[in-house]
Amino acid sequence: MSAVLRAQALGKKYKQRWALQNCDLDVPAGRVVGLVGPNGAGKSTLLKLVSGMLTPTTGTIEVCGGRPAEDMEQLAKVGFVAQDTPTYSALSIADHLDFGKRLNPNWDGELARDRIRRLGLDPKQRAGKLSGGQRAQLALTLGIAKRPELLVLDEPVAALDPLARREFMQDLMEAVAEHELSVVLSSHLVSDVERTCDYVIVLVDSRVQVAGDIDDLVACHHRLTGPRRAPDTLPAGQHVITASHTDRQTTLLVRTDTAVHDPSWTVSPLDLEDIVLAYMTRPANAVRDTRPALEVLR
Amino acid sequence: MIWLTWRQFRTQAAVMFAAVAALAATLAVTGPQLADLYRAAGSGLVDQVSSSDQTLYYTGLLVVLAVPAAIGMFWGAPLVCRELETGTHYLAWNQGITRTRWLATKLGLGAAASMTAAGLAALAVSWWSSPIDRAVNGGAATDTYFPRLDPVVFAARGVVPMAHAAFAFVLGVALGLVIRRTLAAMATTLVVYATVQLAVPMWVRPHLIAPDQTTVPITAGIPINIQEGAKQIVAHPEVPGAWETSQQTLNAAGRPAPVPSSFAECLHTESGLPTAQQIDGCIADLGAQGYQQQVTYQPAGNFWALQWAETALYLGPALALAGFCAWWIRHRVT
């Protein structure tokens, strides 16, 4: 399957600070990708690079087979809903749809009007008067109705209450199913991603910690519990993500492609949240000097 | 894209054009009677202008001088800056047009509207004031009205207001792009534009077209100003409509020289100001020593040459700033 997003040694530096470095990604088309990480990890920077809002400092990025935002054809392929879902507050919803129609070659006006009707929004209402959830829906409508191959959403639900959050995500998933979109969305909540995504990228401290299919990740990460021992006694092929010890017991979170046969370990499965949190909480210096590249691809 | 630009811009445009239209209407009502007055009185018109028309003369002047500054502040500075502030540029730049075209449309339409607004205001005011301007150029003795070449009036006549407006607009856009805070960008635009508008008449405009020179003999009774404790004198040759740009005292050999200290000593009094006779005597003495005053000036006939030269002077940097905006928006905006 062709890649919707491919990055090699991608990096972005603002003045003195690296917001993203050494990022290698290869995301197949047709996936719903969750980009998770703490605030300030570089999620927005990565998404702005994907949408072509930023140009990379180092490395290369290819989206839907071209350089992001290079020309009109490329712009038409990618939809981007920026953080805080900006809209023109003085323009009405109808104006926004009109604006989308005039500026996008593949604009699906019927889809847009239909969505607005289904959401129960008044087309004559000014965007500035909408609630956060309604504004997010308007921005999403603009993103979907331009009929992109890839839709990029930066923290689309961050400002929404839990109910609106769930509704928005459900709505997004319906649109994805209906229009066969690829989606990359960021969130600092694993639960948002777990419910909606089938591919995850964990970004911490400007570096990709792990990226891969969620099912694969869950399949190859295990919690090992057993008598206390040093983590470096594990066989090759078992990589320790985090380790914790009590006086008698050692608990390891490991990644391995093969089954764990050592009978002294009790092996228990992990869910996505455990895995993501493990990558997020492990000491930063464990990865700073080595290239993370813990990519799981099958 | 034109539609979006217009949709975002129409309120500001309406305010500006309504103001210009109001001014033009007022001028249209009173203008014909001023023209009649000139036909009847010729240069004597300057003493017969009604006080309301005199107010209108200065109001028109101020409006034309203020229009480019207002355009730079209220049209130029927020144009891109407000989008950057509210994040809507992310929305605009993700539609099916490149951001270069987005900027080009905004700049093109904005600059055209700016030049139209300033041009209409200048046209109305130039037309209304033309009887007074002609009277002044015809040699009317007046301290109330300025010749068209005078720095106070020059920027409110002819075609230069259009160039000023285009420059102020693009300057505002560029500063907004770099500063990224609308209010700060507006204030900076005003300061930079005002500085340029002061610097150009002081240091640049006098040299745009080769000036004329005349040498005035110093004799009692000619209009002379004595400045800086009698170390400098300023003569006013009888050249109607001229703009005097520099003064130089020449000695008996015809070389540039400072005013001799004997002149200050001659004018010295124990108390109070010297009498008129004393001043006349001192001036006559200075003239008798062979001193003359050389005056450099732009004659009234250079008005249009100076207008076009200054138009080019402002449009060049306006284009350069537009190029800078295009570069900045592609390479520096995050």
XYZ file of C-alpha atoms in Angstrom:
632
model
C 0.000 0.000 0.000
C 1.329 3.473 -0.831
C 2.399 5.787 1.931
C 0.268 8.807 2.704
C 3.003 10.305 4.808
C 6.717 9.662 4.587
C 9.366 11.545 6.535
C 13.092 11.064 6.646
C 15.337 12.668 9.265
C 12.715 15.415 9.451
C 13.553 18.271 11.812
C 12.347 21.776 12.585
C 14.275 24.331 14.574
C 12.849 27.605 15.896
C 15.681 30.032 16.515
C 17.598 28.093 19.203
C 15.215 25.277 20.003
C 14.531 22.085 18.133
C 10.774 21.497 18.068
C 11.161 18.264 16.142
C 14.212 16.238 15.271
C 15.221 13.033 13.582
C 11.695 12.138 12.700
C 11.294 9.101 10.442
C 7.786 8.063 9.522
C 6.133 5.869 6.952
C 2.368 5.896 7.359
C 0.330 3.825 4.908
C -2.736 5.329 3.249
C -6.206 4.728 4.597
C -5.270 4.845 8.261
C -6.546 6.982 11.092
C -3.380 8.078 12.795
C -3.303 9.363 16.351
C -0.400 11.591 17.261
C -0.012 11.614 21.026
C 2.428 13.256 23.355
C 2.555 15.765 26.173
C 2.042 19.470 25.544
C 5.053 21.025 23.881
C 6.347 17.744 22.510
C 6.245 18.999 18.925
C 2.884 17.620 17.798
C 1.718 20.886 16.268
C 5.067 21.356 14.573
C 4.852 17.924 12.966
C 1.296 18.542 11.785
C 2.214 21.964 10.379
C 5.060 20.316 8.491
C 2.621 17.716 7.153
C 0.169 20.389 6.018
C 2.930 22.544 4.553
C 2.382 25.448 6.921
C 6.024 25.096 7.899
C 9.032 24.129 5.856
C 11.472 21.661 7.439
C 14.855 22.735 8.740
C 16.329 19.307 8.031
C 15.268 16.151 6.254
C 12.433 15.551 3.835
C 8.707 15.055 4.053
C 6.390 13.682 1.427
C 2.609 13.783 1.755
C 0.316 12.032 -0.735
C 3.265 11.731 -3.073
C 4.380 15.366 -3.113
C 5.951 18.132 -1.100
C 3.347 19.670 1.236
C 1.612 22.826 -0.046
C 3.957 22.938 -3.012
C 1.290 23.878 -5.535
C -2.469 24.044 -5.922
C -2.759 20.369 -6.780
C -0.906 19.417 -3.630
C -2.942 21.854 -1.518
C -6.125 20.211 -2.748
C -4.959 16.823 -1.488
C -4.552 17.777 2.149
C -7.084 19.312 4.493
C -5.835 20.938 7.670
C -7.842 21.912 10.713
C -5.511 23.988 12.855
C -5.408 24.095 16.622
C -8.332 25.997 18.192
C -10.164 25.512 14.866
C -9.818 29.086 13.578
C -12.650 30.543 11.498
C -13.394 34.060 10.281
C -15.511 35.390 13.110
C -17.106 38.126 10.992
C -18.214 35.708 8.275
C -21.342 33.595 8.483
C -21.395 29.821 8.092
C -22.807 30.252 4.587
C -19.943 32.626 3.782
C -17.472 29.999 4.912
C -19.041 27.413 2.633
C -19.064 29.925 -0.210
C -15.410 30.619 0.438
C -14.619 26.894 0.405
C -16.483 26.508 -2.875
C -14.607 29.328 -4.556
C -11.166 28.271 -3.416
C -11.231 24.495 -3.770
C -11.294 22.580 -7.050
C -12.917 19.441 -5.574
C -15.387 21.206 -3.278
C -18.411 19.114 -2.369
C -21.058 21.742 -1.701
C -23.834 19.275 -1.108
C -21.834 17.432 1.511
C -21.044 20.702 3.272
C -24.639 21.956 3.306
C -25.823 18.548 4.381
C -23.440 18.426 7.316
C -24.384 21.914 8.469
C -28.059 20.967 8.290
C -27.464 17.741 10.168
C -25.568 19.603 12.876
C -28.551 21.911 13.270
C -26.555 25.056 12.551
C -28.083 28.182 11.060
C -26.123 29.049 7.882
C -26.758 32.743 8.476
C -25.074 32.708 11.881
C -21.698 34.384 12.199
C -18.809 32.078 13.036
C -17.836 34.395 15.899
C -21.122 33.582 17.654
C -20.670 29.804 17.536
C -19.716 27.715 20.536
C -16.347 25.986 20.583
C -17.883 22.686 19.544
C -19.879 24.249 16.726
C -16.829 26.098 15.479
C -14.850 22.863 15.510
C -17.630 21.245 13.507
C -17.594 24.100 11.007
C -13.821 23.794 10.602
C -14.179 20.027 10.194
C -16.901 20.541 7.592
C -14.604 22.832 5.615
C -11.853 20.233 5.890
C -14.007 17.311 4.753
C -15.941 19.109 2.017
C -12.773 20.009 0.183
C -12.500 16.233 -0.362
C -8.840 15.775 0.522
C -6.918 12.515 0.468
C -5.520 13.297 3.883
C -7.175 15.243 6.645
C -4.903 16.672 9.336
C -6.446 17.806 12.616
C -4.436 19.498 15.336
C -6.024 18.921 18.771
C -9.507 19.215 17.286
C -11.280 18.347 20.531
C -8.970 19.997 23.070
C -11.408 22.822 23.764
C -14.535 20.674 23.856
C -16.394 19.196 26.798
C -16.455 15.391 27.073
C -19.802 15.008 25.371
C -18.968 17.291 22.457
C -15.623 15.511 22.246
C -17.244 12.147 21.778
C -19.778 13.476 19.288
C -17.083 15.201 17.272
C -14.960 12.063 17.138
C -17.902 9.883 16.151
C -18.816 12.338 13.467
C -15.255 12.390 12.192
C -15.147 8.593 12.060
C -18.376 8.462 10.083
C -16.955 10.910 7.573
C -13.749 8.899 7.360
C -15.640 5.705 6.669
C -17.841 7.383 4.120
C -15.169 9.201 2.133
C -12.191 6.865 2.566
C -9.972 9.523 4.001
C -6.622 9.120 5.650
C -6.545 11.078 8.883
C -3.795 12.320 11.154
C -5.047 13.844 14.380
C -3.214 14.902 17.476
C -4.316 14.745 21.052
C -2.715 14.752 24.435
C -5.301 12.242 25.613
C -4.661 8.602 24.813
C -8.335 7.783 25.279
C -9.310 9.918 22.264
C -6.819 8.046 20.148
C -7.613 4.599 21.483
C -11.262 4.978 20.539
C -10.811 6.285 17.047
C -7.388 5.494 15.628
C -5.763 2.404 14.212
C -2.235 3.778 14.055
C -0.363 5.738 16.664
C 2.694 7.968 16.789
C 4.077 8.837 20.215
C 6.037 12.061 20.256
C 7.916 13.134 23.370
C 10.456 15.887 23.732
C 10.659 16.603 19.981
C 11.389 12.962 19.063
C 9.250 10.111 17.823
C 9.338 7.438 20.512
C 7.277 4.824 18.775
C 5.066 4.651 15.735
C 3.006 1.819 14.411
C -0.237 -0.008 13.975
C -2.064 -0.091 17.294
C -2.858 -3.810 17.082
C 0.784 -4.577 16.348
C 1.939 -2.408 19.203
C -0.400 -4.092 21.617
C 0.672 -7.494 20.335
C 4.375 -6.964 20.828
C 4.468 -5.107 24.134
C 4.222 -7.083 27.361
C 4.426 -6.533 31.054
C 6.829 -8.989 32.681
C 6.584 -9.520 36.414
C 8.960 -11.751 38.313
C 11.605 -12.025 41.009
C 13.971 -9.127 41.201
C 16.697 -9.129 38.575
C 18.653 -6.704 36.433
C 16.919 -5.788 33.155
C 20.096 -6.321 31.113
C 19.881 -10.060 31.634
C 17.077 -10.314 29.122
C 17.684 -12.166 25.867
C 18.422 -10.176 22.716
C 15.254 -9.069 20.964
C 13.534 -8.014 24.166
C 13.823 -4.256 24.625
C 13.011 -2.761 27.967
C 10.856 0.317 27.796
C 10.470 0.882 31.533
C 11.590 -1.032 34.573
C 10.470 -0.777 38.165
C 11.707 -2.717 41.125
C 10.561 -3.467 44.641
C 12.697 -5.387 47.136
C 11.753 -8.710 45.698
C 10.012 -8.043 42.480
C 10.873 -6.570 39.089
C 8.279 -5.296 36.669
C 9.397 -4.675 33.117
C 7.613 -3.285 30.124
C 9.247 -4.823 27.101
C 8.882 -4.802 23.390
C 9.623 -8.018 21.607
C 8.681 -9.602 18.333
C 8.901 -13.109 19.696
C 7.091 -14.824 22.502
C 8.519 -14.677 26.017
C 9.473 -18.184 27.093
C 11.320 -17.547 30.365
C 9.121 -19.308 32.964
C 10.269 -17.005 35.775
C 8.247 -14.160 34.267
C 4.557 -13.691 34.542
C 3.571 -12.191 31.195
C 0.522 -9.969 31.078
C -0.930 -8.019 28.152
C -0.958 -4.218 27.925
C -3.464 -1.829 26.505
C -2.546 1.158 24.359
C -2.650 3.587 27.238
C -0.094 1.531 29.187
C 2.214 1.447 26.208
C 1.911 5.129 25.396
C 2.386 6.146 29.012
C 5.439 3.919 29.255
C 7.047 5.660 26.307
C 6.018 9.033 27.651
C 7.339 8.478 31.162
C 10.584 6.687 30.498
C 13.587 8.846 31.305
C 14.291 11.260 28.507
C 18.011 10.562 28.592
C 17.361 6.962 27.684
C 16.558 8.036 24.179
C 18.277 11.341 23.794
C 21.595 9.901 22.705
C 20.327 7.052 20.619
C 18.056 7.390 17.676
C 14.652 6.256 18.867
C 13.445 4.653 15.651
C 11.414 2.118 17.561
C 9.206 1.708 14.633
C 6.929 -1.226 14.417
C 6.094 -2.052 10.873
C 4.640 -5.197 9.540
C -9.903 34.763 -3.665
C -11.028 38.174 -4.856
C -14.383 37.428 -3.273
C -12.845 36.576 0.094
C -10.584 39.638 0.023
C -13.544 41.855 -0.764
C -15.713 40.157 1.873
C -13.112 40.794 4.564
C -12.232 44.276 3.395
C -15.567 45.833 2.532
C -16.374 47.400 5.926
C -13.055 49.199 6.178
C -13.324 50.212 2.537
C -16.852 51.553 3.050
C -15.775 53.737 5.989
C -12.868 55.238 4.083
C -14.777 55.831 0.853
C -17.727 57.334 2.752
C -15.364 59.828 4.379
C -13.786 60.692 1.028
C -17.234 61.025 -0.568
C -18.410 63.344 2.218
C -15.376 65.551 1.705
C -15.836 65.568 -2.069
C -19.514 66.504 -1.738
C -18.734 69.433 0.561
C -16.051 70.636 -1.818
C -18.325 70.263 -4.839
C -20.892 72.562 -3.240
C -18.504 75.410 -2.433
C -15.975 74.954 -5.238
C -17.785 76.765 -8.084
C -18.211 80.000 -6.142
C -14.482 80.040 -5.362
C -13.767 79.640 -9.075
C -16.152 82.540 -9.833
C -14.366 84.651 -7.273
C -11.026 83.984 -8.994
C -12.489 84.919 -12.364
C -13.663 88.216 -10.877
C -10.798 89.087 -8.566
C -7.749 87.282 -9.966
C -4.885 87.121 -7.492
C -6.806 89.472 -5.234
C -8.911 86.433 -4.388
C -6.715 85.596 -1.416
C -8.094 88.557 0.557
C -11.729 87.751 -0.254
C -11.959 84.062 0.638
C -14.670 83.552 3.257
C -13.642 82.198 6.630
C -15.623 78.984 6.055
C -13.777 78.447 2.784
C -10.512 79.115 4.580
C -11.422 76.402 7.082
C -12.280 74.121 4.202
C -8.894 74.836 2.577
C -7.087 73.589 5.659
C -9.515 70.725 6.271
C -9.013 69.437 2.742
C -5.273 69.745 3.179
C -5.310 67.763 6.412
C -7.612 65.067 5.040
C -5.426 64.410 1.998
C -2.332 64.308 4.203
C -4.068 61.957 6.660
C -5.637 59.530 4.163
C -2.407 57.617 3.337
C -1.469 57.403 7.010
C -4.931 56.090 7.889
C -4.742 53.605 5.016
C -1.403 52.298 6.241
C -2.705 51.929 9.788
C -6.233 50.656 9.238
C -5.979 48.847 5.921
C -2.337 47.813 5.671
C -1.241 46.799 9.150
C -4.211 44.510 10.008
C -4.433 42.947 6.520
C -2.246 39.925 7.203
C -1.423 40.616 10.844
C -4.976 40.023 12.061
C -5.047 36.668 10.269
C -1.791 35.665 11.922
C -3.132 36.782 15.283
C -6.376 34.842 15.048
C -4.886 31.833 13.255
C -7.213 32.186 10.272
C -4.217 32.118 7.934
C -4.134 28.379 8.585
C -7.652 28.218 7.213
C -6.886 30.423 4.227
C -3.617 28.736 3.340
C -5.203 25.292 3.260
C -7.626 26.012 0.517
C -6.765 25.275 -3.078
C -4.656 28.372 -3.671
C -1.048 29.058 -2.789
C -0.274 31.577 -0.110
C 1.676 33.654 -2.619
C -1.472 34.105 -4.669
C -3.456 34.787 -1.517
C -1.044 37.571 -0.600
C -0.841 38.908 -4.150
C -4.631 39.254 -4.345
C -4.834 40.995 -0.993
C -1.948 43.328 -1.806
C -3.167 44.055 -5.318
C -6.747 44.872 -4.365
C -5.682 46.759 -1.245
C -3.145 48.863 -3.093
C -5.638 49.623 -5.865
C -8.266 50.680 -3.313
C -5.678 52.753 -1.430
C -4.601 54.598 -4.554
C -8.215 55.161 -5.569
C -9.204 56.590 -2.177
C -6.172 58.859 -1.929
C -6.432 59.803 -5.610
C -10.091 60.808 -5.311
C -9.465 62.841 -2.158
C -6.468 64.569 -3.774
C -8.385 65.208 -6.991
C -11.300 66.823 -5.147
C -9.052 68.955 -2.959
C -6.728 69.940 -5.840
C -9.704 70.982 -7.945
C -11.321 72.961 -5.115
C -8.076 74.686 -4.183
C -6.961 75.443 -7.728
C -8.277 79.077 -7.707
C -6.295 79.746 -4.521
C -3.233 77.906 -5.841
C -3.376 79.902 -9.079
C -3.758 83.139 -7.169
C -0.694 82.316 -5.041
C 1.333 81.275 -8.089
C 0.181 84.502 -9.753
C 2.009 86.501 -7.098
C -0.688 87.157 -4.511
C 0.838 88.484 -1.295
C -0.386 86.114 1.394
C 0.728 84.433 4.574
C -2.465 82.384 4.828
C -2.100 80.171 1.785
C 0.850 78.157 0.594
C 2.298 77.750 -2.879
C 1.647 74.280 -4.316
C 5.345 73.450 -4.026
C 5.486 74.251 -0.327
C 6.074 71.042 1.698
C 2.826 71.630 3.598
C 0.736 71.528 0.432
C 2.797 69.509 -2.046
C 1.748 66.144 -0.580
C -1.936 67.138 -0.797
C -2.006 67.998 -4.505
C -1.672 66.192 -7.792
C -0.671 62.544 -8.041
C 1.734 62.013 -5.128
C -1.026 61.201 -2.586
C -1.717 58.006 -4.581
C 1.924 56.961 -4.345
C 1.985 57.866 -0.650
C -1.116 55.730 -0.070
C 0.294 52.727 -1.945
C 3.541 53.007 -0.001
C 1.788 53.405 3.362
C -0.457 50.432 2.626
C 2.348 48.038 1.722
C 4.458 49.390 4.585
C 1.597 48.531 6.959
C 1.272 45.023 5.513
C 5.015 44.392 5.791
C 5.229 45.668 9.363
C 2.163 43.620 10.295
C 3.785 40.500 8.877
C 6.990 41.038 10.809
C 5.534 42.348 14.089
C 2.528 39.988 14.193
C 0.653 42.166 16.709
C -2.009 44.328 15.115
C -1.916 47.284 17.510
C 1.866 47.433 17.615
C 2.000 47.134 13.832
C -0.500 49.998 13.441
C 1.475 52.278 15.747
C 4.778 51.407 14.095
C 3.288 52.017 10.662
C 2.191 55.494 11.694
C 5.592 56.345 13.171
C 7.591 55.030 10.208
C 5.295 56.640 7.649
C 5.349 60.004 9.443
C 9.147 59.848 9.660
C 9.425 59.170 5.933
C 6.979 62.001 5.196
C 9.142 64.408 7.192
C 12.471 63.153 5.869
C 11.557 63.266 2.176
C 10.701 67.008 1.948
C 13.688 67.881 4.149
C 16.421 65.866 2.481
C 15.245 64.176 -0.696
C 12.619 66.188 -2.566
C 14.784 69.351 -3.041
C 17.247 67.251 -5.073
C 14.800 65.249 -7.212
C 14.862 67.906 -9.934
C 17.765 70.326 -10.483
C 16.786 73.540 -8.624
C 17.214 77.146 -9.791
C 19.475 79.643 -8.046
C 19.294 83.384 -7.764
C 21.518 85.918 -6.070
C 19.778 88.699 -4.194
C 21.637 91.913 -3.395
C 21.356 92.883 0.236
C 19.798 96.307 0.467
C 17.630 98.056 2.980
C 13.958 97.410 2.427
C 14.134 93.941 0.859
C 12.421 91.180 2.836
C 15.125 89.596 4.986
C 14.847 87.440 8.097
C 17.659 87.594 10.623
C 18.174 84.295 12.454
C 20.304 82.701 15.151
C 21.624 85.858 16.804
C 22.348 87.522 13.456
C 24.686 84.692 12.367
C 22.351 83.807 9.503
C 20.083 85.697 7.179
C 17.313 84.465 4.936
C 16.200 86.414 1.879
C 12.964 85.991 -0.007
C 13.319 86.766 -3.702
C 10.154 87.691 -5.544
C 9.564 84.375 -7.331
C 5.846 83.591 -7.087
C 4.959 80.007 -6.203
C 8.579 79.008 -5.593
C 9.820 76.706 -2.839
C 13.055 78.007 -1.329
C 15.188 75.008 -0.446
C 18.476 76.534 0.771
C 20.160 79.844 1.530
C 23.795 80.843 1.365
C 25.418 84.210 2.096
C 28.178 85.190 -0.371
C 31.007 87.631 0.374
C 32.288 90.413 -1.895
C 34.328 87.859 -3.865
C 31.176 85.843 -4.549
C 32.297 82.956 -2.311
C 30.120 81.307 0.364
C 30.881 82.970 3.666
C 29.302 83.320 7.091
C 27.542 86.551 7.986
C 30.345 88.760 9.444
C 30.333 89.423 13.187
C 30.218 93.152 12.446
C 26.559 92.641 11.497
C 25.694 91.272 14.927
C 27.662 94.090 16.601
C 25.827 96.645 14.486
C 22.473 95.215 15.628
C 23.493 95.044 19.280
C 21.483 97.188 21.673
C 21.868 97.813 25.403
C 18.327 96.743 26.037
C 15.324 95.612 24.053
C 15.111 95.041 20.330
C 16.869 97.120 17.697
C 14.689 99.713 15.973
C 13.576 99.362 12.385
C 15.887 102.155 11.269
C 18.818 100.504 13.008
C 18.092 97.193 11.245
C 17.764 98.871 7.867
C 21.067 100.644 8.470
C 22.840 97.437 9.417
C 21.468 95.632 6.365
C 22.571 98.494 4.134
C 26.055 98.322 5.710
C 26.213 94.571 5.070
C 25.223 95.136 1.431
C 27.788 97.934 1.116
C 30.511 95.473 2.156
C 29.606 93.484 -0.968
C 27.648 90.696 0.717
C 24.894 89.027 -1.274
C 22.415 86.248 -0.579
C 22.232 83.204 -2.809
C 18.838 81.444 -2.738
C 18.260 77.946 -4.148
C 14.648 77.206 -5.018
C 12.300 75.033 -7.015
C 10.308 77.303 -9.343
C 6.558 76.856 -9.687
C 7.066 75.358 -13.156
C 8.795 72.318 -11.635
C 5.607 71.262 -9.845
C 4.594 68.398 -12.140
C 8.161 67.196 -12.723
C 8.572 66.991 -8.942
C 5.187 65.285 -8.587
C 6.115 62.502 -11.015
C 9.605 62.136 -9.598
C 8.217 61.758 -6.091
C 5.555 59.322 -7.300
C 8.326 57.096 -8.664
C 10.307 57.614 -5.457
C 7.449 56.126 -3.390
C 6.206 53.471 -5.798
C 9.683 51.900 -6.048
C 9.954 51.127 -2.319
C 6.280 50.087 -2.288
C 7.052 47.414 -4.895
C 10.179 46.378 -3.032
C 8.171 46.015 0.195
C 5.574 43.916 -1.640
C 8.384 41.625 -2.807
C 9.649 41.456 0.753
C 6.172 40.454 1.983
C 6.008 37.667 -0.609
C 9.415 36.381 0.448
C 8.633 36.633 4.157
C 5.298 34.854 3.886
C 6.925 31.919 2.122
C 10.041 31.583 4.207
C 9.595 33.164 7.598
C 5.976 32.874 8.695
C 5.454 29.923 10.975
